[in-house]
Amino acid sequence: MTAPLPLSVSPSHLAAPLRLPSGAVLRNRIAKASLSERLADTAGDPSDALLRLWDQWAPSGAGLLLTGNVMVERAHCAERGNVVVDAATRDERLALWATRARAGGSAVWMQINHAGRQAVRMADPSPVAPSPVPMNVGWGAFARPRALTDTEIHGIVAAFGVAAARARAAGFDGVQIHAAHGYLANQFLSPLTNLRDDAWGGDAPRRRRFLREVLVAVRAAVGTGFSVGLKLNSADFQRGGFDQGESLDVVRMVADEGVDLLEISGGTYEAPAMMQEAEASSPEAPTASSSTQKREAYFLDYAETVRALVPVPLMVTGGFRTAAGMEAALRSGAVDMVGLGRPFCVDPALPTALLADPGARVPRPRLDTGLRDLDAMIQGGWYLAQLQRMGDGAPPDPALWRSRAVWTYLAAGGRSR
Ligand SMILES: Cc1cc2nc3c(=O)[nH]c(=O)nc-3n(C[C@H](O)[C@H](O)[C@H](O)COP(=O)(O)O)c2cc1C
């Protein structure tokens, strides 16, 4: 029989600093996961609204703040409003972003990404991908991609390196390569979206090559003493797709190449497992049994498997909604950091509250109507609307109407995650 969790949990695990292989020390175990802000100006540089939003996150008290996904190729953004970091980026705007985001003492890492085929048509009418496999979702919101040439793939690998070098020069503390949620690196890994039979596909080792080359290029671009993280799917949750066995092979490869923090998530736009709602322990009942706590963060089982396999620092994101659940995950040794996404859209000061009071309430708005497509719009738009409010200098509005969320979603031209 498993022992029940104590009524109140000491915050010692959440508050403990974490030293990474790069030598960096994160001051506690709470991370803001990447949240696409979509607040770039028309040139793809950080706008004043983006800086105002980050003024609210900077003093959050988190150990680590990850930026929303920043695109490494201007022509291939995932959504309208993504920041782009390439040779044309205005360095002074990037440096201003880093300065404002780091003002509260948290480490700030830039998430770098290439959308591949998972780019809404309004952002990229001519998407590229490992193979010309169209998105099977979105009622025509995504254009059919064309297959990348070998030369283009080398160019994208190099672009990841360029973006990482510019992030370091601008003053960010690290970068995180986005290889999860169905974006380009994930597309290369998946047998459903990578149908190539050349140096970049045909079997699992060749499907992994793109990510390995990106890791090598990024490390070469930033040198030592700078943190490089990776966000990876435990699985894509699609029949015949990138599964847990292949994900573990990627983990072994990543460990060989060396990363400072591996963030585990799962799912794609076609099967959005990363956006499940925590079903069990509610904020009012943070003393649930350990099996319930496990369900609260839905990728924890996989993290335990990874932990037994490689000595890489681990972060799990998805579903954490109680301090007790976070403490239990850290105490079990399965993870080193807990990542929170949606709660940061509603309570930008959440880490300070959690560290001060283990009973602190983690926002968990009830948005579901039971209609799948409508709920996807409400979820996407509701959190995006909160980010837009913060960009206007206003606080989040937990009572924001669902109808407003749908409007925000449609006006922004599609999804966000
Ligand atoms: C509005 C919004 C934007 C997101 N943007 C990104 C992103 O740019 N990159 C990323 O890796 N994940 C993104 N995510 C996913 C979160 O990082 C996280 O994995 C997910 O929300 C699950 O964690 P949670 O249950 O704590 O919210 C986004 C999620 C939301 C709600």
Short mmCIF file of C-alpha atoms and ligand atoms in Angstrom, two decimals:
data_model
loop_
_atom_site.label_atom_id
_atom_site.label_comp_id
_atom_site.label_asym_id
_atom_site.label_seq_id
_atom_site.Cartn_x
_atom_site.Cartn_y
_atom_site.Cartn_z
CA MET A 1 0.00 0.00 0.00
CA THR A 2 1.35 3.46 -0.85
CA ALA A 3 1.57 5.91 2.01
CA PRO A 4 -0.71 8.94 1.68
CA LEU A 5 0.96 12.29 1.15
CA PRO A 6 1.19 14.46 4.24
CA LEU A 7 -1.45 17.15 4.65
CA SER A 8 0.95 19.97 4.06
CA VAL A 9 4.15 19.53 2.11
CA SER A 10 7.41 21.26 2.90
CA PRO A 11 8.43 23.53 0.04
CA SER A 12 12.04 22.37 0.32
CA HIS A 13 12.08 20.40 -2.91
CA LEU A 14 10.54 23.21 -4.96
CA ALA A 15 12.87 25.74 -3.37
CA ALA A 16 16.11 23.81 -3.86
CA PRO A 17 18.56 25.20 -6.44
CA LEU A 18 19.58 23.02 -9.39
CA ARG A 19 23.05 22.98 -10.93
CA LEU A 20 23.13 22.12 -14.64
CA PRO A 21 25.98 20.55 -16.64
CA SER A 22 26.68 23.99 -18.18
CA GLY A 23 27.58 25.21 -14.69
CA ALA A 24 24.48 27.40 -14.48
CA VAL A 25 22.50 27.25 -11.25
CA LEU A 26 18.71 27.59 -11.40
CA ARG A 27 17.56 29.10 -8.12
CA ASN A 28 14.56 26.79 -7.68
CA ARG A 29 12.69 23.99 -9.43
CA ILE A 30 9.79 25.91 -10.95
CA ALA A 31 9.91 26.70 -14.66
CA LYS A 32 7.57 28.67 -16.84
CA ALA A 33 7.17 26.44 -19.89
CA SER A 34 7.25 28.00 -23.31
CA LEU A 35 4.10 29.96 -24.21
CA SER A 36 3.92 31.42 -27.69
CA GLU A 37 3.30 35.12 -27.08
CA ARG A 38 2.64 36.10 -30.70
CA LEU A 39 3.57 39.69 -29.93
CA ALA A 40 6.37 40.37 -32.40
CA ASP A 41 6.21 43.56 -34.45
CA THR A 42 5.73 43.35 -38.21
CA ALA A 43 9.48 42.81 -38.72
CA GLY A 44 9.45 39.81 -36.36
CA ASP A 45 11.33 41.69 -33.63
CA PRO A 46 10.19 41.85 -29.98
CA SER A 47 7.51 44.56 -29.75
CA ASP A 48 6.84 46.88 -26.81
CA ALA A 49 3.80 44.73 -25.99
CA LEU A 50 6.04 41.66 -25.73
CA LEU A 51 8.33 43.53 -23.34
CA ARG A 52 5.34 44.63 -21.22
CA LEU A 53 4.13 41.04 -21.01
CA TRP A 54 7.58 39.95 -19.88
CA ASP A 55 7.65 42.72 -17.28
CA GLN A 56 4.88 40.72 -15.56
CA TRP A 57 6.73 37.38 -15.77
CA ALA A 58 10.18 38.70 -14.86
CA PRO A 59 9.45 39.11 -11.11
CA SER A 60 7.58 35.77 -10.93
CA GLY A 61 10.19 34.12 -8.71
CA ALA A 62 10.63 31.16 -11.11
CA GLY A 63 13.95 29.35 -11.38
CA LEU A 64 13.65 29.29 -15.16
CA LEU A 65 11.57 31.22 -17.69
CA LEU A 66 11.34 29.88 -21.23
CA THR A 67 10.30 32.25 -24.00
CA GLY A 68 7.57 31.36 -26.45
CA ASN A 69 8.80 29.67 -29.57
CA VAL A 70 11.10 31.89 -31.62
CA MET A 71 11.41 31.02 -35.29
CA VAL A 72 14.76 30.38 -36.95
CA GLU A 73 13.51 30.95 -40.52
CA ARG A 74 11.52 34.06 -41.37
CA ALA A 75 9.61 32.42 -44.22
CA HIS A 76 8.39 29.57 -42.04
CA CYS A 77 6.71 30.86 -38.91
CA ALA A 78 4.18 28.73 -37.05
CA GLU A 79 1.81 31.61 -36.32
CA ARG A 80 1.45 35.29 -37.01
CA GLY A 81 3.31 37.32 -34.42
CA ASN A 82 6.17 34.90 -33.76
CA VAL A 83 9.54 36.49 -33.03
CA VAL A 84 12.12 35.59 -35.69
CA VAL A 85 15.83 35.40 -35.00
CA ASP A 86 18.01 35.43 -38.10
CA ALA A 87 20.59 37.69 -39.72
CA ALA A 88 18.03 40.51 -40.12
CA THR A 89 16.93 40.60 -36.47
CA ARG A 90 17.55 43.88 -34.64
CA ASP A 91 20.05 42.91 -31.97
CA GLU A 92 19.14 45.83 -29.74
CA ARG A 93 15.51 44.68 -29.50
CA LEU A 94 16.63 41.16 -28.65
CA ALA A 95 19.00 42.49 -26.00
CA LEU A 96 16.20 44.62 -24.53
CA TRP A 97 13.98 41.54 -24.33
CA ALA A 98 16.71 39.59 -22.50
CA THR A 99 17.34 42.46 -20.08
CA ARG A 100 13.67 42.97 -19.21
CA ALA A 101 12.98 39.21 -18.92
CA ARG A 102 15.99 38.65 -16.62
CA ALA A 103 15.22 41.64 -14.40
CA GLY A 104 13.71 39.51 -11.61
CA GLY A 105 16.65 37.13 -11.28
CA SER A 106 15.25 34.09 -13.12
CA ALA A 107 17.33 32.38 -15.79
CA VAL A 108 15.74 33.04 -19.18
CA TRP A 109 16.12 30.68 -22.12
CA MET A 110 14.93 31.33 -25.66
CA GLN A 111 13.00 28.47 -27.23
CA ILE A 112 14.09 28.10 -30.87
CA ASN A 113 11.88 26.38 -33.40
CA HIS A 114 11.06 25.71 -37.03
CA ALA A 115 7.39 25.07 -37.81
CA GLY A 116 7.80 22.82 -40.84
CA ARG A 117 4.35 21.73 -42.02
CA GLN A 118 2.68 22.77 -38.74
CA ALA A 119 2.32 26.42 -39.72
CA VAL A 120 -1.06 28.04 -40.18
CA ARG A 121 -1.66 29.13 -43.77
CA MET A 122 -1.93 32.78 -42.71
CA ALA A 123 1.63 32.61 -41.35
CA ASP A 124 3.15 30.38 -44.02
CA PRO A 125 1.27 29.70 -47.27
CA SER A 126 4.19 27.57 -48.61
CA PRO A 127 5.33 25.33 -45.76
CA VAL A 128 8.20 22.89 -46.00
CA ALA A 129 8.55 19.50 -44.33
CA PRO A 130 10.60 16.30 -44.46
CA SER A 131 7.94 14.89 -46.82
CA PRO A 132 4.81 16.36 -48.47
CA VAL A 133 2.41 14.96 -45.86
CA PRO A 134 -0.47 17.40 -45.24
CA MET A 135 -1.82 18.19 -41.78
CA ASN A 136 -4.82 16.06 -40.95
CA VAL A 137 -6.56 18.72 -38.89
CA GLY A 138 -7.74 22.32 -39.07
CA TRP A 139 -10.30 22.48 -41.91
CA GLY A 140 -7.85 23.86 -44.45
CA ALA A 141 -6.00 26.15 -42.04
CA PHE A 142 -2.72 24.48 -43.02
CA ALA A 143 -1.32 24.49 -46.56
CA ARG A 144 0.11 21.28 -48.04
CA PRO A 145 3.88 21.23 -47.47
CA ARG A 146 6.56 20.42 -50.01
CA ALA A 147 9.57 18.22 -49.25
CA LEU A 148 12.81 19.92 -48.25
CA THR A 149 15.92 19.42 -50.35
CA ASP A 150 19.17 18.24 -48.79
CA THR A 151 20.66 21.72 -49.17
CA GLU A 152 17.65 23.32 -47.49
CA ILE A 153 17.90 20.92 -44.55
CA HIS A 154 21.55 21.86 -44.03
CA GLY A 155 20.45 25.52 -44.19
CA ILE A 156 17.87 25.01 -41.43
CA VAL A 157 20.41 23.21 -39.23
CA ALA A 158 22.70 26.21 -39.66
CA ALA A 159 19.81 28.60 -38.90
CA PHE A 160 19.31 26.96 -35.50
CA GLY A 161 22.98 27.67 -34.79
CA VAL A 162 22.66 31.30 -35.90
CA ALA A 163 19.61 31.85 -33.69
CA ALA A 164 21.34 30.28 -30.68
CA ALA A 165 24.45 32.41 -31.13
CA ARG A 166 22.33 35.56 -31.33
CA ALA A 167 20.40 34.55 -28.23
CA ARG A 168 23.66 34.24 -26.32
CA ALA A 169 24.99 37.53 -27.67
CA ALA A 170 21.73 39.26 -26.68
CA GLY A 171 22.09 38.17 -23.06
CA PHE A 172 19.80 35.15 -22.73
CA ASP A 173 21.01 32.45 -20.33
CA GLY A 174 20.29 29.54 -22.62
CA VAL A 175 18.28 28.17 -25.51
CA GLN A 176 15.83 25.34 -25.74
CA ILE A 177 15.50 23.44 -29.02
CA HIS A 178 11.83 22.61 -29.69
CA ALA A 179 11.66 19.02 -30.90
CA ALA A 180 8.17 18.32 -29.52
CA HIS A 181 4.51 19.03 -30.36
CA GLY A 182 4.71 18.19 -34.07
CA TYR A 183 7.08 20.92 -35.27
CA LEU A 184 9.86 20.32 -37.79
CA ALA A 185 12.33 18.38 -35.62
CA ASN A 186 9.43 16.21 -34.44
CA GLN A 187 8.32 15.78 -38.08
CA PHE A 188 11.76 14.41 -38.93
CA LEU A 189 11.52 11.95 -36.02
CA SER A 190 8.08 10.62 -36.90
CA PRO A 191 7.62 7.75 -39.37
CA LEU A 192 4.22 9.25 -40.27
CA THR A 193 5.64 12.57 -41.48
CA ASN A 194 9.16 11.54 -42.55
CA LEU A 195 8.77 9.26 -45.57
CA ARG A 196 12.23 10.02 -46.96
CA ASP A 197 14.70 7.39 -48.00
CA ASP A 198 17.92 9.34 -47.96
CA ALA A 199 20.38 10.53 -45.32
CA TRP A 200 17.50 12.12 -43.35
CA GLY A 201 14.99 9.28 -43.27
CA GLY A 202 14.28 5.66 -44.10
CA ASP A 203 14.92 4.21 -40.66
CA ALA A 204 14.93 5.49 -37.08
CA PRO A 205 18.66 6.41 -36.90
CA ARG A 206 18.35 8.48 -40.09
CA ARG A 207 15.13 10.12 -38.81
CA ARG A 208 17.10 11.17 -35.73
CA ARG A 209 19.88 12.74 -37.78
CA PHE A 210 18.23 16.16 -38.18
CA LEU A 211 17.88 16.63 -34.44
CA ARG A 212 21.41 15.40 -33.77
CA GLU A 213 22.82 17.86 -36.31
CA VAL A 214 20.79 20.69 -34.80
CA LEU A 215 22.13 19.85 -31.34
CA VAL A 216 25.69 19.78 -32.63
CA ALA A 217 25.25 23.05 -34.57
CA VAL A 218 23.72 24.83 -31.58
CA ARG A 219 26.42 23.68 -29.18
CA ALA A 220 29.14 24.68 -31.66
CA ALA A 221 27.50 28.10 -32.04
CA VAL A 222 27.21 28.89 -28.32
CA GLY A 223 30.29 27.17 -26.93
CA THR A 224 30.52 26.10 -23.31
CA GLY A 225 29.13 27.81 -20.23
CA PHE A 226 25.76 28.41 -21.89
CA SER A 227 22.75 26.18 -21.31
CA VAL A 228 21.22 24.17 -24.15
CA GLY A 229 17.93 22.41 -23.45
CA LEU A 230 15.61 20.26 -25.51
CA LYS A 231 11.83 19.76 -25.48
CA LEU A 232 10.93 16.26 -26.61
CA ASN A 233 7.76 14.24 -26.96
CA SER A 234 7.44 11.06 -24.94
CA ALA A 235 5.28 10.00 -27.89
CA ASP A 236 3.10 11.61 -30.55
CA PHE A 237 0.06 9.50 -29.55
CA GLN A 238 -0.75 8.66 -33.15
CA ARG A 239 -1.03 5.15 -34.53
CA GLY A 240 2.17 4.33 -36.43
CA GLY A 241 3.80 7.56 -35.25
CA PHE A 242 6.77 8.48 -33.08
CA ASP A 243 6.33 6.21 -30.08
CA GLN A 244 7.86 5.77 -26.67
CA GLY A 245 10.46 3.26 -27.84
CA GLU A 246 11.79 5.66 -30.48
CA SER A 247 11.62 8.53 -28.02
CA LEU A 248 13.86 6.60 -25.62
CA ASP A 249 16.36 6.07 -28.45
CA VAL A 250 16.34 9.84 -28.99
CA VAL A 251 16.95 10.31 -25.27
CA ARG A 252 20.04 8.07 -25.46
CA MET A 253 21.32 10.09 -28.42
CA VAL A 254 20.64 13.37 -26.63
CA ALA A 255 22.50 12.14 -23.57
CA ASP A 256 25.49 11.27 -25.76
CA GLU A 257 25.48 14.73 -27.32
CA GLY A 258 24.94 16.37 -23.92
CA VAL A 259 22.06 18.68 -22.98
CA ASP A 260 21.53 20.74 -19.85
CA LEU A 261 17.83 20.06 -19.39
CA LEU A 262 15.48 17.67 -21.15
CA GLU A 263 11.84 18.77 -21.01
CA ILE A 264 9.32 16.02 -21.58
CA SER A 265 5.96 16.65 -23.18
CA GLY A 266 3.87 14.82 -25.78
CA GLY A 267 1.40 15.13 -28.62
CA THR A 268 1.02 17.27 -31.74
CA TYR A 269 -1.70 19.56 -33.13
CA GLU A 270 -3.26 16.41 -34.60
CA ALA A 271 -3.30 14.66 -31.20
CA PRO A 272 -2.87 17.37 -28.56
CA ALA A 273 -1.89 15.22 -25.56
CA MET A 274 0.12 18.11 -24.08
CA MET A 275 -3.08 20.04 -23.45
CA GLN A 276 -4.97 17.41 -21.46
CA GLU A 277 -6.62 18.77 -18.38
CA ALA A 278 -5.52 17.38 -15.05
CA GLU A 279 -8.46 15.17 -14.26
CA ALA A 280 -7.90 14.18 -10.69
CA SER A 281 -6.57 16.22 -7.79
CA SER A 282 -8.22 19.61 -7.69
CA PRO A 283 -6.57 22.67 -6.14
CA GLU A 284 -8.94 22.23 -3.22
CA ALA A 285 -7.64 18.71 -2.57
CA PRO A 286 -3.85 18.78 -2.68
CA THR A 287 -3.60 15.75 -0.41
CA ALA A 288 -4.66 13.13 -2.91
CA SER A 289 -3.06 9.70 -3.06
CA SER A 290 0.23 9.23 -4.87
CA SER A 291 -1.44 7.49 -7.82
CA THR A 292 -3.68 10.53 -8.22
CA GLN A 293 -0.66 12.80 -8.02
CA LYS A 294 0.87 10.84 -10.85
CA ARG A 295 -2.12 11.46 -13.05
CA GLU A 296 -1.90 15.17 -12.29
CA ALA A 297 1.28 15.41 -14.38
CA TYR A 298 0.61 13.11 -17.26
CA PHE A 299 4.16 12.46 -18.53
CA LEU A 300 5.63 11.42 -15.19
CA ASP A 301 5.65 7.67 -15.88
CA TYR A 302 7.75 8.26 -18.94
CA ALA A 303 10.10 10.52 -16.96
CA GLU A 304 10.71 7.66 -14.54
CA THR A 305 11.75 5.44 -17.44
CA VAL A 306 14.09 8.11 -18.77
CA ARG A 307 15.55 8.65 -15.32
CA ALA A 308 16.55 5.01 -15.11
CA LEU A 309 18.20 5.23 -18.52
CA VAL A 310 20.35 8.37 -18.62
CA PRO A 311 21.71 10.93 -16.14
CA VAL A 312 20.28 14.02 -17.93
CA PRO A 313 18.52 16.72 -15.84
CA LEU A 314 14.79 16.29 -16.43
CA MET A 315 11.77 18.57 -16.50
CA VAL A 316 8.17 17.47 -16.99
CA THR A 317 5.49 19.86 -18.20
CA GLY A 318 1.77 19.20 -18.48
CA GLY A 319 -0.91 19.11 -15.85
CA PHE A 320 0.84 20.18 -12.65
CA ARG A 321 -1.83 22.00 -10.67
CA THR A 322 -0.98 21.50 -7.00
CA ALA A 323 2.11 22.22 -4.95
CA ALA A 324 1.70 18.74 -3.47
CA GLY A 325 1.81 17.17 -6.93
CA MET A 326 4.94 19.16 -7.80
CA GLU A 327 6.62 18.28 -4.51
CA ALA A 328 5.77 14.61 -4.92
CA ALA A 329 7.25 14.53 -8.42
CA LEU A 330 10.48 16.14 -7.23
CA ARG A 331 10.66 14.07 -4.06
CA SER A 332 10.23 10.81 -6.01
CA GLY A 333 13.39 11.70 -7.92
CA ALA A 334 11.64 11.26 -11.27
CA VAL A 335 12.20 14.90 -12.25
CA ASP A 336 14.48 17.82 -11.43
CA MET A 337 12.22 20.67 -12.59
CA VAL A 338 8.47 21.10 -12.90
CA GLY A 339 7.18 23.06 -15.86
CA LEU A 340 3.97 25.07 -15.83
CA GLY A 341 2.36 26.54 -18.91
CA ARG A 342 -1.25 27.70 -18.75
CA PRO A 343 -1.17 28.73 -15.06
CA PHE A 344 1.38 31.44 -15.95
CA CYS A 345 -1.18 33.01 -18.30
CA VAL A 346 -3.49 33.59 -15.34
CA ASP A 347 -1.10 34.12 -12.42
CA PRO A 348 2.26 35.58 -13.45
CA ALA A 349 3.48 35.55 -9.82
CA LEU A 350 2.68 31.88 -9.23
CA PRO A 351 6.18 30.63 -8.21
CA THR A 352 6.47 33.18 -5.41
CA ALA A 353 3.07 32.09 -4.10
CA LEU A 354 3.92 28.38 -4.34
CA LEU A 355 7.24 28.81 -2.58
CA ALA A 356 5.67 30.80 0.22
CA ASP A 357 2.61 28.61 0.72
CA PRO A 358 2.35 24.97 -0.39
CA GLY A 359 -1.44 25.35 -0.29
CA ALA A 360 -1.36 28.21 -2.79
CA ARG A 361 -4.01 27.93 -5.43
CA VAL A 362 -2.87 27.15 -8.97
CA PRO A 363 -5.37 28.63 -11.43
CA ARG A 364 -7.31 25.98 -13.29
CA PRO A 365 -10.14 27.57 -15.25
CA ARG A 366 -12.95 25.33 -16.42
CA LEU A 367 -13.32 26.10 -20.10
CA ASP A 368 -14.67 22.88 -21.59
CA THR A 369 -18.02 22.72 -23.33
CA GLY A 370 -17.68 19.07 -24.39
CA LEU A 371 -17.56 20.00 -28.10
CA ARG A 372 -14.05 19.08 -29.24
CA ASP A 373 -13.48 21.63 -32.01
CA LEU A 374 -15.10 24.45 -30.06
CA ASP A 375 -13.06 23.58 -26.99
CA ALA A 376 -9.83 23.70 -29.01
CA MET A 377 -10.73 27.25 -30.09
CA ILE A 378 -11.71 28.31 -26.59
CA GLN A 379 -8.52 26.89 -25.04
CA GLY A 380 -6.26 28.45 -27.67
CA GLY A 381 -8.02 31.82 -27.63
CA TRP A 382 -8.56 32.10 -23.87
CA TYR A 383 -4.90 31.81 -22.96
CA LEU A 384 -3.81 33.91 -25.91
CA ALA A 385 -6.25 36.64 -24.85
CA GLN A 386 -4.64 36.66 -21.39
CA LEU A 387 -1.20 37.13 -22.97
CA GLN A 388 -2.57 39.98 -25.09
CA ARG A 389 -4.02 41.65 -21.98
CA MET A 390 -0.67 41.41 -20.24
CA GLY A 391 0.96 42.84 -23.36
CA ASP A 392 -1.37 45.83 -22.95
CA GLY A 393 -0.08 46.22 -19.40
CA ALA A 394 -3.29 44.87 -17.82
CA PRO A 395 -3.48 41.96 -15.39
CA PRO A 396 -4.92 38.62 -16.58
CA ASP A 397 -8.69 38.26 -16.29
CA PRO A 398 -9.69 34.86 -14.85
CA ALA A 399 -13.34 35.65 -15.67
CA LEU A 400 -12.66 36.23 -19.37
CA TRP A 401 -15.62 35.07 -21.43
CA ARG A 402 -15.36 32.01 -23.65
CA SER A 403 -16.99 33.92 -26.49
CA ARG A 404 -14.17 36.46 -26.25
CA ALA A 405 -11.72 33.55 -26.39
CA VAL A 406 -13.21 32.24 -29.63
CA TRP A 407 -13.08 35.72 -31.11
CA THR A 408 -9.41 36.11 -30.09
CA TYR A 409 -8.61 32.72 -31.57
CA LEU A 410 -10.23 33.53 -34.92
CA ALA A 411 -8.80 37.06 -35.08
CA ALA A 412 -5.29 35.70 -34.46
CA GLY A 413 -5.67 33.31 -37.39
CA GLY A 414 -5.41 29.99 -35.61
CA ARG A 415 -3.90 28.02 -32.87
CA SER A 416 -1.29 28.47 -30.26
CA ARG A 417 0.57 25.85 -28.29
C1 LIG B 1 -1.15 29.75 -25.33
C2 LIG B 1 -0.15 28.63 -25.33
C3 LIG B 1 0.99 28.75 -26.08
C4 LIG B 1 1.95 27.73 -26.07
N1 LIG B 1 3.10 27.88 -26.81
C5 LIG B 1 4.07 26.94 -26.73
C6 LIG B 1 5.31 27.15 -27.39
O1 LIG B 1 5.55 28.18 -28.05
N2 LIG B 1 6.24 26.18 -27.29
C7 LIG B 1 6.03 25.03 -26.55
O2 LIG B 1 6.93 24.19 -26.47
N3 LIG B 1 4.87 24.81 -25.92
C8 LIG B 1 3.90 25.75 -25.98
N4 LIG B 1 2.74 25.55 -25.29
C9 LIG B 1 2.58 24.33 -24.46
C10 LIG B 1 3.07 24.56 -23.04
O3 LIG B 1 4.45 24.84 -22.99
C11 LIG B 1 2.82 23.31 -22.18
O4 LIG B 1 3.56 22.23 -22.70
C12 LIG B 1 1.34 22.95 -22.10
O5 LIG B 1 0.55 24.10 -21.90
C13 LIG B 1 1.07 21.92 -20.97
O6 LIG B 1 1.44 22.44 -19.72
P1 LIG B 1 0.33 23.01 -18.68
O7 LIG B 1 -0.60 21.86 -18.39
O8 LIG B 1 1.12 23.43 -17.46
O9 LIG B 1 -0.37 24.14 -19.35
C14 LIG B 1 1.75 26.55 -25.29
C15 LIG B 1 0.57 26.44 -24.53
C16 LIG B 1 -0.37 27.46 -24.53
C17 LIG B 1 -1.59 27.32 -23.68
#
